Every structure is written in structure tokens, then in C-alpha cells.
Amino acid sequence: MFYRASLQVAAALASLSLLAGCGLLSDSGSEAEQKITVGTTSSPSTLDPAAAWDSSWELMRNVYQTLVSFPTGSTSPEPDAADSCEFTDATSMAYRCTLKKNLKFSNGEKLDAEAVKYSIERIVDIHFKGGPAGMLGSLDRIETKGDDTVIFHLNQSDATFPFILATPAMSLVAPGDYPKDKIREDGKVTGSGPYLLESYEEGRTAELKKYADYKGFADRKNDAVTIRYFGKSADMVDALKADEIDATYRGLTAEEVVSLEDDKADNAGLQIVESTGADIRFLVFNPKDPAAANPAVRKAIAHVVDRDALVAKVYRGTAEPLYSMIPKGIAGHTTSFFDTFGDPDVKKAERVLTEAGITEPVKMKFWYATDRYGSSTETEFEEIKRQLEASGLFEITLQGEPWKILQEGFTKGEYPVFGRGWFPDFPDPDNFVAPFVGKESVTGTPYLNKEITQQLIPASRQESDRGAVSKQFERAQEILVDDVRLLPLWQGKLYVAAGEDIGGGERALDPQTVMQLWELYRKASW
């Protein structure tokens, strides 16, 4: 009897030993700590949400919390730090949230109603140039009731307000560590999100570790993440092939995507996960510049730019031509720019310029970001320059700058024409029109149009059924086409490249196309 029992115990111990040796106790994890390293060419310009309306959101989504957020697979906001949220009136002018119990920031401070009020109000008070304060134009005041209830009173109907609260710009911060009247600049984060930011080296690395006291929707499938920031996508791909990183996000060139997909022999052990993207690229014309301010010049450029050639030569199927500021897949999308300007036509462009009294080639300087949208951006602008100069109507000079410098420049109105990308704050047509118009345009130059800002957008925000706002945004796009202050170029697709042992890539992008690092995990292997 003793002998048989000993054999049973030995067999059980052997089985446990085998499982431990494989590092496997579940399909998505192990008893050993799960650590993932992700590479990207999109580094933060700030760690403070009050200054962030750009790719800084990538990191913020993972280290801060918002009241509501977009869990994987959801296209409407759902509770995160909040236990519940709802409009309390039929006019969408009062939005109430009740917080989860016993929330706290990583420094030990209580995350209560007053902390929420402080976090949102400082965004408005600081009003950082190019920051997210413009998103809160409909906010009138914030009321708290007890420790757990926050009521946002709006100055107008705004059915998009829950979507705004779900953006990383509305991240909740610990009042003790974030000044009321200025941006925090010590390179640290005090949040309540899925991860703690243990260390950060600008432009190089961010070290994240699971936050033990986190209470939110994220089901973390790993324990720690290292983010490595690369200046060039080629270096990032080399690091992936060398097993120095586990996955990539943002910045792969079209050639790299095609190579990773097609060249199986050289890329054994790697996978590509494709996701439909709502990110767009467009040109911004600064009305302070004499040439860019001339509608004839802008319309002539719109007549010359060949989107099909641009996408074919530079992006090789990883993007598609865009003829609207609202991309495909979003309510209100049209082909308004194609309907007005049609296929590229140099003769029409020349006629427009001649009628405006312009008979000599127009000299202009185009600026672009060297490090935010991937290494293909330089090639893209070289192709735009080639097209415009081939018409004989333009002489174009190109200038690339790192995103942080470019952003500082265009918010001061320094650049006549520059390239801008837009990753949606939330999946709604409002977010592809409203940010670009008004005094607080994210392009850095005011774009004042009363019909859009005082009629069309307010009317659309009274409609809680977001699928029923197409007419307002179709009209808004007609106005944008007539002005050509913004010229849409293309709509992208998103790709996550990873080792075959990495799972979760297909779930790692939320509706804002912000990377949800907690979805990534190392698969079990025997």
C-alpha cells in the first residue's frame, strides 16, 4: 500500500515539475512573472494628461485611469474608475458618475470625487497650447456629492461628452503630485491605471509594472511591460528579429509590413496582426502664410495631388486614398474631395492659378514629422513634392523635424504647410471635424466657421443616436472642401508585428487605436 501511494505521489510531483518547467499553468500565463517588451516609433511628448492630445496617449492609457473607457471590442464608453455613469436629463446636459469604492492612487492618495474634479478642472485651468482643453468646450462646471459622486454640468447638449471622458486626456491624477496651474515635468507618473510607471527615459524606454491596487476593467495578462522607443523603424524591426523585443506597435513602413508578411523564410517565428485603422493623414495650410492663405493655391494643390500614386508607391496596400476628413467606417463618411476635384488634373490647377493672377511657379515649404508617423513619412512628402513640381506650377522645399519640435512650431503658427496625422480620440464623426475647427484647433491655427461651430456641431450633439448625425457632417465636409484649409490624403491600417509566442495582438488595439498592453501575453510552450 505504501509503495503504491509513493508511486502516485511521485507521479503527481513529476507532473507538477513538468508543468513548472514549461512555465505553463494556463493558456495565457504562468506561475513565472510574465514580462513583455514592445517597440514603437511613437514616443510621448509629455507624461501629463493636461498637455496631451497626441501619441502620448499610448502610454497614458496604460498607467492612468479614466472614469469611463473602451474595453476591447466596445465602441461605446463603459465604466472604468466609475461604477456607473449616465445622463440625468433628456437634453444631455448633466452627466453623473458614481465611483468604485476604495480607489487610490499609486502614492496612497484617495481617488475620490474631489480628485476627479481636480483632474478635469486643471486641464481647463492650465489650458496648455495644443493640449486637450479644447475637448471640454461644453463643460460648464463640476459638482461633487460626497466622496463617490461627480456631476458634470454642461453649457449645451453634448451626447459626445462620455466619449470625451473616455479619452486618455481625461486621465485621473493625484492632486498631491500634480500642480493645479502648471504641467508636471519631473518625468514621473502618479496614477491608478493597470500599470505603474517604474522608470522612464525620454525617447528610449518606459518600464511598467502591474499596479497591485488597480480596480478597473483591464484584465491584465502580463505582469510587466518594457516599452522601447525607436527613432527608425528599421532598427525596431531588427530588434524584433533579434528577439530583443516581443512585439512592435506604430511605425512600421509599408515595405516592412509587406516583407514580414511575404518573406516567411527570413522571418520565421514572426507574425503580423492587421487591424482596420481609422487614423488619417492630411495637409494643413496656415492662413498666416501669404501663399497658403490664397484659396487658389490650396485648390490648385488639391487638383494636382495624386492619392492613388502616393498610396501605391509609398504605402503598397497598407493604406488607401482618403477623400474626406471622416474616414471609411465612421458615420458621415463621404468622398467630397473627389466629388469636387476629381482625378488629378494639372490643366485645371493651372486654370485656377491663372484666374487668380498667378503665372509663376508658387514657392512653398512643407514640413513633416520625422519620428511620429513612421519612417515612410519622409518618402511620402518626397512623393508629394515630386507630384507638385512635375506639374510645373510649384517649387517645394521639404523640412522634417521631430514631432515635439514640429508641434511647438505649428502651435505658434510658424509653418506655412505641414503634415498632420489624426488617431481618433473616439469612434465618432464629431471627432474628425470638431478638433480641427474653432479657436482651439489642434492644427495650431484657428479655423473659424460659424456654420460648423455654431450650427452643425451643436445640432449633432443633441442626438444621442450617433448613427443619425450623418447629414450635419456631410454638410460640414462640403464646407471643408470649399475652403481646402485641410487636405485629406490617406487612411491607414494598423499592424502589430510580434513573435509567434506572443498572443493577444488582435485584442490589443482599442477603438481609439491606442495600445492596450495588458492584452499581450507569452503563450505556453512545452
Coordinates of C-alpha atoms in Angstrom, one line a residue:
M1 CA 0.0 0.0 0.0
F2 CA 2.8 2.4 1.0
Y3 CA 4.6 1.6 -2.3
R4 CA 1.6 2.3 -4.4
A5 CA 0.9 5.6 -2.7
S6 CA 4.5 6.6 -3.1
L7 CA 4.3 5.9 -6.8
Q8 CA 1.1 8.1 -7.0
V9 CA 2.8 10.9 -5.2
A10 CA 5.9 10.7 -7.3
A11 CA 3.8 10.7 -10.5
A12 CA 1.9 13.8 -9.3
L13 CA 5.2 15.6 -8.4
A14 CA 6.6 14.7 -11.8
S15 CA 3.6 16.2 -13.5
L16 CA 3.8 19.4 -11.5
S17 CA 7.5 19.6 -12.2
L18 CA 6.9 19.2 -15.9
L19 CA 4.3 22.0 -15.8
A20 CA 6.6 24.2 -13.9
G21 CA 9.4 23.5 -16.3
C22 CA 7.2 24.5 -19.2
G23 CA 6.1 27.7 -17.4
L24 CA 2.5 26.7 -18.1
L25 CA -0.4 26.7 -15.7
S26 CA -2.9 28.4 -18.1
D27 CA -3.3 29.2 -21.7
S28 CA -2.4 32.9 -21.3
G29 CA 0.2 32.9 -18.5
S30 CA 2.3 31.0 -16.0
E31 CA 3.4 31.0 -12.4
A32 CA 6.5 32.8 -13.5
E33 CA 6.2 36.5 -14.0
Q34 CA 5.0 37.4 -17.5
K35 CA 7.2 40.2 -19.0
I36 CA 6.6 41.6 -22.4
T37 CA 8.8 44.1 -24.4
V38 CA 7.1 46.3 -27.0
G39 CA 8.8 48.5 -29.6
T40 CA 7.3 51.7 -31.1
T41 CA 8.5 54.7 -33.0
S42 CA 5.8 56.8 -31.3
S43 CA 7.2 58.3 -28.1
P44 CA 5.3 60.6 -25.7
S45 CA 5.7 64.4 -25.9
T46 CA 4.5 64.6 -22.3
L47 CA 3.6 62.5 -19.3
D48 CA 1.0 64.9 -18.0
P49 CA -2.6 64.4 -19.4
A50 CA -3.3 68.1 -19.2
A51 CA -0.8 68.7 -22.0
A52 CA -1.6 65.5 -24.1
W53 CA -3.5 65.5 -27.3
D54 CA -1.2 63.3 -29.3
S55 CA 0.7 59.9 -29.2
S56 CA 1.4 60.4 -25.5
W57 CA -2.0 58.7 -25.1
E58 CA -0.3 55.3 -25.9
L59 CA 1.5 55.3 -22.6
M60 CA -1.2 57.1 -20.6
R61 CA -3.9 54.6 -21.4
N62 CA -1.8 52.0 -19.5
V63 CA -0.7 54.0 -16.5
Y64 CA -3.7 56.2 -15.7
Q65 CA -7.4 55.5 -15.3
T66 CA -10.4 57.4 -16.7
L67 CA -14.0 57.4 -15.4
V68 CA -15.1 55.5 -18.4
S69 CA -13.2 53.8 -21.2
F70 CA -13.4 51.5 -24.2
P71 CA -12.9 47.9 -23.2
T72 CA -11.7 45.6 -26.0
G73 CA -14.5 45.1 -28.5
S74 CA -16.6 48.1 -27.3
T75 CA -17.4 51.2 -29.4
S76 CA -19.2 53.0 -26.6
P77 CA -17.8 54.1 -23.2
E78 CA -18.1 51.7 -20.3
P79 CA -17.2 52.2 -16.6
D80 CA -13.6 52.1 -15.5
A81 CA -12.8 54.1 -12.4
A82 CA -16.6 54.7 -12.3
D83 CA -19.0 52.1 -11.1
S84 CA -21.7 53.7 -13.3
C85 CA -22.3 56.8 -15.4
E86 CA -25.4 58.2 -17.1
F87 CA -27.0 61.4 -18.3
T88 CA -29.6 62.5 -15.8
D89 CA -31.7 64.6 -18.2
A90 CA -33.2 64.2 -21.7
T91 CA -31.2 67.1 -23.1
S92 CA -27.7 65.5 -22.4
M93 CA -26.6 68.4 -20.3
A94 CA -25.9 66.7 -16.9
Y95 CA -23.7 63.6 -16.7
R96 CA -23.4 61.8 -13.4
C97 CA -20.8 59.2 -12.4
T98 CA -20.6 57.2 -9.2
L99 CA -17.1 55.9 -8.4
K100 CA -16.0 52.5 -7.4
K101 CA -15.3 52.0 -3.7
N102 CA -11.8 52.3 -2.1
L103 CA -9.9 53.6 -5.2
K104 CA -6.5 55.0 -4.5
F105 CA -3.6 56.4 -6.5
S106 CA -0.2 54.8 -6.5
N107 CA 1.1 57.3 -3.9
G108 CA -1.6 56.3 -1.5
E109 CA -3.9 59.3 -2.0
K110 CA -7.7 58.6 -2.2
L111 CA -9.2 58.6 -5.7
D112 CA -12.5 60.2 -4.7
A113 CA -14.9 62.7 -6.3
E114 CA -12.8 65.7 -5.4
A115 CA -9.7 64.1 -7.1
V116 CA -11.8 63.6 -10.2
K117 CA -13.0 67.2 -10.1
Y118 CA -9.4 68.4 -9.6
S119 CA -8.1 66.3 -12.5
I120 CA -10.6 67.6 -15.1
E121 CA -10.6 71.2 -13.9
R122 CA -6.8 71.6 -14.1
I123 CA -7.0 70.7 -17.8
V124 CA -9.2 73.7 -18.3
D125 CA -7.2 75.9 -15.9
I126 CA -3.8 75.2 -17.4
H127 CA -5.2 75.4 -20.9
F128 CA -2.0 74.1 -22.4
K129 CA -1.4 75.3 -26.0
G130 CA -2.2 72.4 -28.3
G131 CA -3.5 70.4 -25.4
P132 CA -6.9 68.8 -24.7
A133 CA -8.7 71.8 -23.0
G134 CA -10.5 72.3 -26.3
M135 CA -12.2 69.0 -25.9
L136 CA -14.0 70.4 -22.8
G137 CA -15.8 73.3 -24.5
S138 CA -19.2 72.0 -23.5
L139 CA -18.2 71.7 -19.8
D140 CA -19.8 74.4 -17.6
R141 CA -19.0 73.2 -14.0
I142 CA -18.3 70.1 -12.0
E143 CA -20.3 69.2 -8.8
T144 CA -19.4 66.6 -6.2
K145 CA -21.7 64.9 -3.8
G146 CA -20.0 63.0 -1.0
D147 CA -16.9 61.0 -1.8
D148 CA -18.2 59.0 -4.7
T149 CA -20.5 61.1 -6.9
V150 CA -19.4 63.5 -9.6
I151 CA -21.9 65.5 -11.8
F152 CA -20.7 67.3 -15.0
H153 CA -23.0 70.2 -15.8
L154 CA -22.7 71.2 -19.5
N155 CA -23.4 74.5 -21.1
Q156 CA -25.0 72.9 -24.1
S157 CA -26.3 69.5 -25.2
D158 CA -23.4 67.2 -25.8
A159 CA -24.1 63.5 -26.4
T160 CA -20.3 63.0 -27.1
F161 CA -19.3 64.0 -23.6
P162 CA -19.0 60.4 -22.3
F163 CA -16.7 59.7 -25.3
I164 CA -14.5 62.6 -24.3
L165 CA -14.3 61.4 -20.7
A166 CA -13.1 58.0 -22.1
T167 CA -10.0 59.6 -23.8
P168 CA -6.6 59.3 -22.0
A169 CA -6.6 63.1 -22.0
M170 CA -9.1 62.9 -19.2
S171 CA -6.9 60.6 -17.1
L172 CA -7.3 61.0 -13.3
V173 CA -4.2 62.3 -11.4
A174 CA -3.2 62.5 -7.8
P175 CA -3.8 66.1 -6.6
G176 CA -0.8 66.0 -4.3
D177 CA 1.6 65.4 -7.2
Y178 CA 0.1 67.5 -10.0
P179 CA 0.1 71.3 -9.7
K180 CA -3.2 73.0 -10.3
D181 CA -1.8 75.7 -12.5
K182 CA 1.1 74.1 -14.4
I183 CA 2.3 70.9 -16.1
R184 CA 4.2 68.3 -14.1
E185 CA 7.6 67.9 -15.6
D186 CA 9.6 65.6 -13.3
G187 CA 9.3 62.6 -15.6
K188 CA 7.1 60.7 -13.2
V189 CA 3.5 59.5 -13.1
T190 CA 1.1 59.1 -10.2
G191 CA -2.0 57.3 -11.5
S192 CA -4.3 54.4 -10.7
G193 CA -4.1 52.6 -14.0
P194 CA -3.3 48.9 -14.8
Y195 CA 0.4 49.6 -14.5
L196 CA 2.9 51.7 -12.5
L197 CA 5.5 53.7 -14.4
E198 CA 8.6 52.5 -12.6
S199 CA 11.1 54.4 -14.7
Y200 CA 11.1 56.5 -17.8
E201 CA 13.9 57.7 -20.1
E202 CA 12.6 60.1 -22.7
G203 CA 12.9 58.7 -26.2
R204 CA 14.4 55.4 -25.0
T205 CA 12.4 53.3 -22.6
A206 CA 9.4 53.1 -20.2
E207 CA 9.3 50.4 -17.6
L208 CA 5.8 49.4 -16.5
K209 CA 4.8 47.0 -13.7
K210 CA 1.4 45.7 -12.7
Y211 CA -0.3 48.0 -10.1
A212 CA -1.5 45.8 -7.3
D213 CA -4.3 48.1 -6.2
Y214 CA -5.8 48.7 -9.6
K215 CA -9.6 48.4 -9.8
G216 CA -10.8 48.7 -13.4
F217 CA -11.9 46.8 -16.5
A218 CA -8.5 45.7 -17.7
D219 CA -7.8 42.0 -17.4
R220 CA -4.0 42.1 -17.3
K221 CA -2.5 39.1 -19.0
N222 CA 1.1 40.0 -18.2
D223 CA 2.9 41.4 -15.1
A224 CA 5.3 43.9 -16.6
V225 CA 6.0 45.6 -19.9
T226 CA 9.0 47.4 -21.2
I227 CA 8.4 49.9 -24.0
R228 CA 11.4 50.7 -26.2
Y229 CA 11.2 53.9 -28.3
F230 CA 13.0 53.8 -31.7
G231 CA 14.0 56.6 -33.9
K232 CA 13.9 54.5 -37.0
S233 CA 11.5 51.6 -37.8
A234 CA 14.3 49.6 -39.4
D235 CA 16.1 49.4 -36.0
M236 CA 12.8 48.3 -34.4
V237 CA 12.3 45.5 -36.9
D238 CA 15.9 44.4 -36.4
A239 CA 15.3 44.3 -32.7
L240 CA 12.2 42.2 -33.3
K241 CA 14.1 39.7 -35.5
A242 CA 16.8 39.5 -32.9
D243 CA 14.3 38.7 -30.1
E244 CA 15.3 41.9 -28.3
I245 CA 11.6 42.9 -28.3
D246 CA 8.5 40.8 -28.4
A247 CA 6.1 43.0 -30.5
T248 CA 6.0 46.3 -32.4
Y249 CA 3.4 48.9 -32.4
R250 CA 3.2 52.0 -34.7
G251 CA 5.9 53.0 -37.1
L252 CA 6.3 50.0 -39.5
T253 CA 6.8 51.1 -43.1
A254 CA 4.8 49.6 -45.9
E255 CA 7.9 47.8 -47.1
E256 CA 8.5 46.3 -43.7
V257 CA 4.9 45.1 -43.4
V258 CA 5.0 43.5 -46.8
S259 CA 8.4 41.9 -46.1
L260 CA 7.2 40.5 -42.8
E261 CA 4.1 39.1 -44.4
D262 CA 5.6 37.7 -47.6
D263 CA 9.2 36.7 -46.7
K264 CA 8.4 33.7 -44.5
A265 CA 11.9 32.2 -44.8
D266 CA 13.7 35.2 -43.4
N267 CA 11.0 35.9 -40.8
A268 CA 10.3 32.5 -39.4
G269 CA 8.8 32.7 -36.0
L270 CA 7.1 36.1 -36.6
Q271 CA 3.5 37.1 -37.2
I272 CA 1.6 40.1 -38.4
V273 CA -1.8 41.1 -37.0
E274 CA -3.8 43.5 -39.1
S275 CA -6.4 45.9 -37.7
T276 CA -8.7 48.3 -39.6
G277 CA -7.5 51.7 -38.9
A278 CA -9.4 55.0 -38.5
D279 CA -6.2 57.0 -38.5
I280 CA -5.8 59.6 -41.2
R281 CA -3.1 61.8 -42.8
F282 CA -3.7 65.3 -44.2
L283 CA -2.0 68.6 -45.1
V284 CA -2.7 71.7 -43.1
F285 CA -2.5 75.1 -44.7
N286 CA -1.6 78.1 -42.5
P287 CA -3.7 81.2 -43.4
K288 CA -0.9 83.4 -41.9
D289 CA 1.4 82.4 -44.8
P290 CA 0.8 84.5 -48.0
A291 CA 0.8 81.6 -50.4
A292 CA -1.1 79.1 -48.2
A293 CA -3.7 81.7 -47.4
N294 CA -4.6 82.0 -51.0
P295 CA -7.6 79.7 -51.8
A296 CA -6.4 79.4 -55.4
V297 CA -3.1 77.9 -54.3
R298 CA -4.8 75.4 -52.0
K299 CA -7.3 74.4 -54.7
A300 CA -4.5 74.0 -57.2
I301 CA -2.7 71.7 -54.9
A302 CA -5.9 69.7 -54.4
H303 CA -6.2 69.3 -58.2
V304 CA -2.6 68.1 -58.5
V305 CA -2.1 65.6 -55.6
D306 CA -2.4 62.0 -56.8
R307 CA -3.5 60.0 -53.8
D308 CA -3.6 56.7 -55.8
A309 CA 0.0 57.1 -56.8
L310 CA 1.0 58.2 -53.3
V311 CA -0.6 55.1 -51.7
A312 CA 0.7 52.7 -54.3
K313 CA 4.3 54.0 -54.3
V314 CA 4.8 54.7 -50.6
Y315 CA 2.3 52.5 -48.7
R316 CA 1.9 49.5 -51.0
G317 CA -1.6 48.4 -49.9
T318 CA -1.2 49.2 -46.2
A319 CA -3.3 52.4 -46.7
E320 CA -6.0 53.7 -49.0
P321 CA -6.7 57.1 -50.6
L322 CA -8.9 59.4 -48.5
Y323 CA -11.2 62.0 -50.0
S324 CA -12.9 63.0 -46.7
M325 CA -11.8 64.2 -43.3
I326 CA -14.1 61.5 -42.0
P327 CA -12.6 58.0 -42.8
K328 CA -14.4 55.0 -44.1
G329 CA -16.1 53.0 -41.3
I330 CA -17.3 56.2 -39.5
A331 CA -20.8 57.5 -39.9
G332 CA -20.9 60.6 -42.1
H333 CA -18.0 59.5 -44.4
T334 CA -18.3 60.9 -48.0
T335 CA -16.0 61.2 -51.0
S336 CA -16.5 65.0 -51.0
F337 CA -13.0 65.9 -52.1
F338 CA -13.1 63.5 -55.1
D339 CA -16.6 64.8 -56.0
T340 CA -15.3 68.4 -56.2
F341 CA -11.7 67.9 -57.5
G342 CA -12.0 64.5 -59.3
D343 CA -8.9 62.8 -60.6
P344 CA -5.6 64.7 -60.6
D345 CA -5.7 67.4 -63.4
V346 CA -2.8 69.8 -63.9
K347 CA -4.7 71.8 -66.5
K348 CA -7.5 72.6 -64.0
A349 CA -4.9 73.5 -61.4
E350 CA -3.2 75.8 -63.9
R351 CA -6.5 77.4 -64.8
V352 CA -7.3 78.1 -61.1
L353 CA -4.0 79.8 -60.6
T354 CA -4.1 81.8 -63.8
E355 CA -7.6 83.1 -62.9
A356 CA -6.1 84.3 -59.6
G357 CA -3.4 86.1 -61.4
I358 CA -0.6 83.6 -60.5
T359 CA 1.6 82.9 -63.6
E360 CA 4.9 81.9 -61.9
P361 CA 5.6 78.7 -60.0
V362 CA 4.4 79.0 -56.4
K363 CA 7.3 78.6 -53.9
M364 CA 6.3 76.8 -50.7
K365 CA 7.9 75.0 -47.8
F366 CA 6.3 71.8 -46.5
W367 CA 7.1 70.5 -43.0
Y368 CA 6.6 66.9 -41.6
A369 CA 7.3 64.9 -38.5
T370 CA 10.4 62.6 -38.7
D371 CA 9.6 60.4 -35.8
R372 CA 5.8 60.1 -35.1
Y373 CA 4.1 58.5 -38.0
G374 CA 6.8 56.1 -39.1
S375 CA 9.8 56.2 -41.5
S376 CA 7.6 56.3 -44.6
T377 CA 6.6 59.9 -43.8
E378 CA 9.8 61.3 -45.5
T379 CA 9.2 59.2 -48.6
E380 CA 5.5 60.3 -48.6
F381 CA 6.5 64.0 -48.7
E382 CA 9.1 63.4 -51.3
E383 CA 6.4 61.9 -53.5
I384 CA 4.1 64.9 -52.8
K385 CA 6.9 67.3 -53.8
R386 CA 7.6 65.2 -56.9
Q387 CA 4.0 65.4 -58.0
L388 CA 3.6 69.1 -57.4
E389 CA 6.9 70.1 -59.1
A390 CA 6.1 67.8 -62.0
S391 CA 3.1 70.0 -62.7
G392 CA 5.4 72.9 -63.3
L393 CA 3.2 75.0 -61.1
F394 CA 5.1 74.7 -57.8
E395 CA 8.6 74.7 -56.3
I396 CA 8.5 72.8 -53.0
T397 CA 11.1 72.7 -50.2
L398 CA 10.8 70.0 -47.6
Q399 CA 11.8 70.2 -43.9
G400 CA 11.5 67.3 -41.4
E401 CA 11.6 67.8 -37.6
P402 CA 11.0 65.6 -34.6
W403 CA 7.4 65.7 -33.5
K404 CA 8.0 67.6 -30.3
I405 CA 9.7 70.4 -32.2
L406 CA 7.2 70.3 -35.1
Q407 CA 4.3 70.6 -32.6
E408 CA 5.9 73.6 -30.8
G409 CA 6.3 75.2 -34.2
F410 CA 2.8 74.7 -35.7
T411 CA 1.1 75.7 -32.4
K412 CA 2.9 79.1 -32.8
G413 CA 1.8 79.3 -36.4
E414 CA 5.3 79.1 -37.8
Y415 CA 4.8 76.7 -40.7
P416 CA 3.0 77.5 -44.0
V417 CA 2.1 73.9 -44.8
F418 CA 2.7 70.8 -42.7
G419 CA 1.6 67.2 -42.5
R420 CA -0.6 66.1 -39.7
G421 CA -1.9 62.7 -38.7
W422 CA -5.0 62.0 -36.6
F423 CA -5.6 59.0 -34.5
P424 CA -9.2 59.2 -33.3
D425 CA -10.0 60.3 -29.8
F426 CA -13.2 58.2 -30.1
P427 CA -15.0 56.5 -33.0
D428 CA -17.5 59.2 -33.9
P429 CA -17.7 61.7 -36.8
D430 CA -17.6 64.6 -34.4
N431 CA -14.0 63.7 -33.6
F432 CA -12.9 64.1 -37.2
V433 CA -14.4 67.6 -37.6
A434 CA -14.7 69.4 -34.3
P435 CA -11.0 69.2 -33.3
F436 CA -9.9 71.0 -36.5
V437 CA -12.3 74.0 -36.3
G438 CA -12.8 76.9 -33.9
K439 CA -10.3 78.9 -32.0
E440 CA -8.8 75.9 -30.3
S441 CA -8.0 73.9 -33.4
V442 CA -5.4 71.1 -32.9
T443 CA -3.7 72.3 -36.0
G444 CA -2.4 75.3 -34.1
T445 CA -4.2 77.8 -36.3
P446 CA -7.8 79.0 -35.6
Y447 CA -10.3 77.8 -38.2
L448 CA -13.4 79.9 -37.7
N449 CA -16.6 78.9 -39.5
K450 CA -19.8 79.8 -37.7
E451 CA -22.0 77.3 -39.6
I452 CA -19.9 74.4 -38.5
T453 CA -19.1 75.6 -34.9
Q454 CA -22.4 77.3 -34.1
Q455 CA -25.0 75.2 -36.1
L456 CA -23.9 71.8 -37.4
I457 CA -21.8 70.5 -34.4
P458 CA -24.3 71.7 -31.7
A459 CA -27.2 70.2 -33.6
S460 CA -25.4 66.9 -34.0
R461 CA -24.5 66.8 -30.3
Q462 CA -28.2 66.8 -29.3
E463 CA -28.6 63.5 -31.0
S464 CA -27.9 60.5 -28.7
D465 CA -28.2 58.1 -31.6
R466 CA -24.7 58.7 -33.1
G467 CA -25.7 56.9 -36.3
A468 CA -28.2 59.6 -37.1
V469 CA -25.9 62.6 -37.4
S470 CA -24.7 62.0 -41.0
K471 CA -26.5 65.0 -42.5
Q472 CA -24.8 67.5 -40.3
F473 CA -21.3 66.1 -41.0
E474 CA -22.0 65.7 -44.7
R475 CA -22.7 69.5 -44.8
A476 CA -19.6 70.2 -42.7
Q477 CA -17.4 68.3 -45.2
E478 CA -18.8 70.4 -48.1
I479 CA -17.6 73.5 -46.2
L480 CA -14.2 71.9 -45.6
V481 CA -13.9 71.1 -49.3
D482 CA -14.8 74.6 -50.4
D483 CA -12.1 76.1 -48.0
V484 CA -9.4 73.5 -48.6
R485 CA -7.7 74.5 -45.3
L486 CA -7.2 70.8 -44.7
L487 CA -6.4 68.3 -47.5
P488 CA -7.0 64.6 -46.6
L489 CA -4.5 62.2 -48.2
W490 CA -4.9 58.7 -46.9
Q491 CA -6.4 56.4 -44.3
G492 CA -4.2 53.8 -42.8
K493 CA -4.3 50.2 -41.5
L494 CA -2.7 49.2 -38.2
Y495 CA -0.3 46.4 -37.8
V496 CA 1.2 44.6 -34.8
A497 CA 4.2 42.6 -35.6
A498 CA 5.2 40.0 -32.9
G499 CA 6.9 36.7 -32.2
E500 CA 4.7 33.7 -32.7
D501 CA 4.9 33.1 -29.0
I502 CA 3.1 36.3 -28.3
G503 CA -0.7 36.3 -28.0
G504 CA -3.3 39.0 -27.7
G505 CA -2.2 41.2 -30.6
E506 CA -5.6 41.1 -32.2
R507 CA -7.2 42.4 -29.0
A508 CA -4.5 45.0 -28.1
L509 CA -6.0 47.9 -30.1
D510 CA -9.0 49.7 -28.6
P511 CA -11.5 51.8 -30.7
Q512 CA -9.2 54.8 -30.3
T513 CA -6.3 52.6 -31.8
V514 CA -4.4 53.1 -28.5
M515 CA -2.4 50.1 -27.5
Q516 CA -3.8 48.1 -24.6
L517 CA -0.6 46.5 -23.3
W518 CA -2.4 44.3 -20.8
E519 CA -3.8 42.1 -23.6
L520 CA -0.4 40.9 -24.7
Y521 CA 1.0 37.6 -23.2
R522 CA 3.5 35.0 -23.8
K523 CA 2.0 31.7 -25.0
A524 CA 2.7 28.5 -23.2
S525 CA 5.3 26.2 -24.8
W526 CA 6.3 22.7 -23.9

